[in-house]
Amino acid sequence: QVQLVESGGGLVQAGGSLRLSCVASGRIFGITAMGWYRQAPGKQRELVASITNVGSTNYGDSVKGRFTVSRDNANNTVFLQMNSLKPEDTAVYYCNVNRGPLLRDYWGQGTQVTVSS
């Protein structure tokens, strides 16, 4: 059984930092990328950052220059370093494992990030 377990969310003041971690366990094959999405109340889920098996990264426009995604391929772990946090970064952050167009993605249960002004 595949499980994605996220950690590191919480409450932080604007300008602060948080680091999210996600460990994917179980038999997972065909991983092409791992990453993070977020969903704020009343809004659609959006890409925050992703990283491929060879280290290519992709960021949402609103987090470029502030967030950094990294990955430990050997342990199926993905990290998100979030700096200079803003109140608009407040959302539930979801870990994602992408397996290309033919296989379904895996998702974590989500971790709350709240940035106070």
JSON list of C-alpha atoms in Angstrom, two decimals, residues 10-110:
[
{"chain": "A", "resi": 10, "resn": "GLY", "atom": "CA", "xyz": [2.29, 25.05, 10.92]},
{"chain": "A", "resi": 11, "resn": "LEU", "atom": "CA", "xyz": [1.77, 28.68, 11.82]},
{"chain": "A", "resi": 12, "resn": "VAL", "atom": "CA", "xyz": [4.41, 31.27, 11.01]},
{"chain": "A", "resi": 13, "resn": "GLN", "atom": "CA", "xyz": [4.58, 35.04, 10.81]},
{"chain": "A", "resi": 14, "resn": "ALA", "atom": "CA", "xyz": [4.94, 36.81, 7.51]},
{"chain": "A", "resi": 15, "resn": "GLY", "atom": "CA", "xyz": [8.56, 36.86, 6.43]},
{"chain": "A", "resi": 16, "resn": "GLY", "atom": "CA", "xyz": [9.29, 33.60, 8.19]},
{"chain": "A", "resi": 17, "resn": "SER", "atom": "CA", "xyz": [10.27, 30.19, 6.88]},
{"chain": "A", "resi": 18, "resn": "LEU", "atom": "CA", "xyz": [8.99, 26.64, 6.97]},
{"chain": "A", "resi": 19, "resn": "ARG", "atom": "CA", "xyz": [10.29, 23.37, 5.55]},
{"chain": "A", "resi": 20, "resn": "LEU", "atom": "CA", "xyz": [7.89, 20.69, 4.41]},
{"chain": "A", "resi": 21, "resn": "SER", "atom": "CA", "xyz": [8.83, 17.06, 3.99]},
{"chain": "A", "resi": 22, "resn": "CYS", "atom": "CA", "xyz": [7.03, 14.19, 2.31]},
{"chain": "A", "resi": 23, "resn": "VAL", "atom": "CA", "xyz": [8.02, 10.54, 2.44]},
{"chain": "A", "resi": 24, "resn": "ALA", "atom": "CA", "xyz": [6.46, 8.15, -0.04]},
{"chain": "A", "resi": 25, "resn": "SER", "atom": "CA", "xyz": [6.41, 4.57, 1.18]},
{"chain": "A", "resi": 26, "resn": "GLY", "atom": "CA", "xyz": [5.23, 1.32, -0.31]},
{"chain": "A", "resi": 27, "resn": "ARG", "atom": "CA", "xyz": [5.70, -0.19, -3.74]},
{"chain": "A", "resi": 28, "resn": "ILE", "atom": "CA", "xyz": [5.82, 2.73, -6.14]},
{"chain": "A", "resi": 29, "resn": "PHE", "atom": "CA", "xyz": [6.97, 2.34, -9.69]},
{"chain": "A", "resi": 30, "resn": "GLY", "atom": "CA", "xyz": [7.14, 4.67, -12.60]},
{"chain": "A", "resi": 31, "resn": "ILE", "atom": "CA", "xyz": [7.80, 7.88, -10.67]},
{"chain": "A", "resi": 32, "resn": "THR", "atom": "CA", "xyz": [8.57, 10.73, -13.05]},
{"chain": "A", "resi": 33, "resn": "ALA", "atom": "CA", "xyz": [8.37, 13.64, -10.62]},
{"chain": "A", "resi": 34, "resn": "MET", "atom": "CA", "xyz": [7.52, 14.57, -7.04]},
{"chain": "A", "resi": 35, "resn": "GLY", "atom": "CA", "xyz": [6.25, 17.87, -5.84]},
{"chain": "A", "resi": 36, "resn": "TRP", "atom": "CA", "xyz": [3.83, 20.05, -3.98]},
{"chain": "A", "resi": 37, "resn": "TYR", "atom": "CA", "xyz": [0.47, 21.58, -4.69]},
{"chain": "A", "resi": 38, "resn": "ARG", "atom": "CA", "xyz": [-1.62, 23.83, -2.49]},
{"chain": "A", "resi": 39, "resn": "GLN", "atom": "CA", "xyz": [-5.23, 24.74, -2.09]},
{"chain": "A", "resi": 40, "resn": "ALA", "atom": "CA", "xyz": [-6.54, 27.79, -0.28]},
{"chain": "A", "resi": 41, "resn": "PRO", "atom": "CA", "xyz": [-10.18, 28.09, 0.80]},
{"chain": "A", "resi": 42, "resn": "GLY", "atom": "CA", "xyz": [-12.41, 28.84, -2.15]},
{"chain": "A", "resi": 43, "resn": "LYS", "atom": "CA", "xyz": [-9.61, 28.40, -4.66]},
{"chain": "A", "resi": 44, "resn": "GLN", "atom": "CA", "xyz": [-8.49, 25.65, -7.00]},
{"chain": "A", "resi": 45, "resn": "ARG", "atom": "CA", "xyz": [-5.54, 23.45, -6.24]},
{"chain": "A", "resi": 46, "resn": "GLU", "atom": "CA", "xyz": [-2.40, 24.88, -7.83]},
{"chain": "A", "resi": 47, "resn": "LEU", "atom": "CA", "xyz": [1.13, 23.76, -8.48]},
{"chain": "A", "resi": 48, "resn": "VAL", "atom": "CA", "xyz": [3.69, 25.06, -6.02]},
{"chain": "A", "resi": 49, "resn": "ALA", "atom": "CA", "xyz": [6.79, 23.21, -7.17]},
{"chain": "A", "resi": 50, "resn": "SER", "atom": "CA", "xyz": [7.86, 19.94, -8.70]},
{"chain": "A", "resi": 51, "resn": "ILE", "atom": "CA", "xyz": [11.12, 18.15, -9.38]},
{"chain": "A", "resi": 52, "resn": "THR", "atom": "CA", "xyz": [11.79, 15.36, -11.85]},
{"chain": "A", "resi": 53, "resn": "ASN", "atom": "CA", "xyz": [13.92, 12.26, -11.42]},
{"chain": "A", "resi": 54, "resn": "VAL", "atom": "CA", "xyz": [16.86, 14.10, -12.98]},
{"chain": "A", "resi": 55, "resn": "GLY", "atom": "CA", "xyz": [16.44, 17.23, -10.92]},
{"chain": "A", "resi": 56, "resn": "SER", "atom": "CA", "xyz": [14.60, 19.53, -13.27]},
{"chain": "A", "resi": 57, "resn": "THR", "atom": "CA", "xyz": [12.37, 21.88, -11.32]},
{"chain": "A", "resi": 58, "resn": "ASN", "atom": "CA", "xyz": [9.20, 23.78, -12.03]},
{"chain": "A", "resi": 59, "resn": "TYR", "atom": "CA", "xyz": [7.68, 26.49, -9.82]},
{"chain": "A", "resi": 60, "resn": "GLY", "atom": "CA", "xyz": [4.43, 28.34, -9.66]},
{"chain": "A", "resi": 61, "resn": "ASP", "atom": "CA", "xyz": [4.89, 32.00, -10.54]},
{"chain": "A", "resi": 62, "resn": "SER", "atom": "CA", "xyz": [3.87, 33.23, -7.11]},
{"chain": "A", "resi": 63, "resn": "VAL", "atom": "CA", "xyz": [6.61, 31.30, -5.28]},
{"chain": "A", "resi": 64, "resn": "LYS", "atom": "CA", "xyz": [9.56, 31.70, -7.64]},
{"chain": "A", "resi": 65, "resn": "GLY", "atom": "CA", "xyz": [12.60, 33.04, -5.83]},
{"chain": "A", "resi": 66, "resn": "ARG", "atom": "CA", "xyz": [11.13, 32.24, -2.40]},
{"chain": "A", "resi": 67, "resn": "PHE", "atom": "CA", "xyz": [10.54, 28.48, -2.38]},
{"chain": "A", "resi": 68, "resn": "THR", "atom": "CA", "xyz": [12.97, 25.69, -3.20]},
{"chain": "A", "resi": 69, "resn": "VAL", "atom": "CA", "xyz": [12.04, 22.09, -3.94]},
{"chain": "A", "resi": 70, "resn": "SER", "atom": "CA", "xyz": [14.52, 19.27, -3.47]},
{"chain": "A", "resi": 71, "resn": "ARG", "atom": "CA", "xyz": [14.42, 15.52, -3.45]},
{"chain": "A", "resi": 72, "resn": "ASP", "atom": "CA", "xyz": [16.07, 12.41, -2.07]},
{"chain": "A", "resi": 73, "resn": "ASN", "atom": "CA", "xyz": [15.45, 9.88, -4.80]},
{"chain": "A", "resi": 74, "resn": "ALA", "atom": "CA", "xyz": [16.85, 6.95, -2.88]},
{"chain": "A", "resi": 75, "resn": "ASN", "atom": "CA", "xyz": [14.30, 7.44, -0.12]},
{"chain": "A", "resi": 76, "resn": "ASN", "atom": "CA", "xyz": [11.38, 8.73, -2.21]},
{"chain": "A", "resi": 77, "resn": "THR", "atom": "CA", "xyz": [11.35, 11.94, -0.21]},
{"chain": "A", "resi": 78, "resn": "VAL", "atom": "CA", "xyz": [10.62, 15.44, -1.40]},
{"chain": "A", "resi": 79, "resn": "PHE", "atom": "CA", "xyz": [11.19, 18.68, 0.47]},
{"chain": "A", "resi": 80, "resn": "LEU", "atom": "CA", "xyz": [9.90, 22.22, 0.12]},
{"chain": "A", "resi": 81, "resn": "GLN", "atom": "CA", "xyz": [11.87, 25.03, 1.69]},
{"chain": "A", "resi": 82, "resn": "MET", "atom": "CA", "xyz": [9.62, 28.06, 1.99]},
{"chain": "A", "resi": 83, "resn": "ASN", "atom": "CA", "xyz": [11.20, 31.43, 2.74]},
{"chain": "A", "resi": 84, "resn": "SER", "atom": "CA", "xyz": [9.83, 34.96, 2.90]},
{"chain": "A", "resi": 85, "resn": "LEU", "atom": "CA", "xyz": [6.37, 33.58, 3.51]},
{"chain": "A", "resi": 86, "resn": "LYS", "atom": "CA", "xyz": [3.37, 35.79, 2.86]},
{"chain": "A", "resi": 87, "resn": "PRO", "atom": "CA", "xyz": [-0.20, 35.62, 4.16]},
{"chain": "A", "resi": 88, "resn": "GLU", "atom": "CA", "xyz": [-1.31, 34.63, 0.66]},
{"chain": "A", "resi": 89, "resn": "ASP", "atom": "CA", "xyz": [0.78, 31.47, 0.99]},
{"chain": "A", "resi": 90, "resn": "THR", "atom": "CA", "xyz": [-1.75, 30.23, 3.55]},
{"chain": "A", "resi": 91, "resn": "ALA", "atom": "CA", "xyz": [-3.20, 26.96, 2.26]},
{"chain": "A", "resi": 92, "resn": "VAL", "atom": "CA", "xyz": [-3.25, 23.22, 2.65]},
{"chain": "A", "resi": 93, "resn": "TYR", "atom": "CA", "xyz": [-0.14, 21.86, 0.99]},
{"chain": "A", "resi": 94, "resn": "TYR", "atom": "CA", "xyz": [-0.33, 18.46, -0.70]},
{"chain": "A", "resi": 95, "resn": "CYS", "atom": "CA", "xyz": [2.52, 16.19, -1.63]},
{"chain": "A", "resi": 96, "resn": "ASN", "atom": "CA", "xyz": [2.26, 14.70, -5.11]},
{"chain": "A", "resi": 97, "resn": "VAL", "atom": "CA", "xyz": [3.89, 11.77, -6.87]},
{"chain": "A", "resi": 98, "resn": "ASN", "atom": "CA", "xyz": [3.53, 11.95, -10.63]},
{"chain": "A", "resi": 99, "resn": "ARG", "atom": "CA", "xyz": [3.87, 8.85, -12.76]},
{"chain": "A", "resi": 100, "resn": "GLY", "atom": "CA", "xyz": [3.36, 10.22, -16.23]},
{"chain": "A", "resi": 101, "resn": "PRO", "atom": "CA", "xyz": [0.22, 10.30, -18.37]},
{"chain": "A", "resi": 102, "resn": "LEU", "atom": "CA", "xyz": [-0.67, 6.62, -18.16]},
{"chain": "A", "resi": 103, "resn": "LEU", "atom": "CA", "xyz": [-0.48, 5.99, -14.43]},
{"chain": "A", "resi": 104, "resn": "ARG", "atom": "CA", "xyz": [-2.43, 7.74, -11.71]},
{"chain": "A", "resi": 105, "resn": "ASP", "atom": "CA", "xyz": [-0.82, 10.18, -9.33]},
{"chain": "A", "resi": 106, "resn": "TYR", "atom": "CA", "xyz": [-0.49, 9.63, -5.62]},
{"chain": "A", "resi": 107, "resn": "TRP", "atom": "CA", "xyz": [-1.41, 12.34, -3.12]},
{"chain": "A", "resi": 108, "resn": "GLY", "atom": "CA", "xyz": [-0.69, 13.01, 0.50]},
{"chain": "A", "resi": 109, "resn": "GLN", "atom": "CA", "xyz": [-3.34, 13.92, 3.04]},
{"chain": "A", "resi": 110, "resn": "GLY", "atom": "CA", "xyz": [-2.25, 17.55, 3.17]}
]
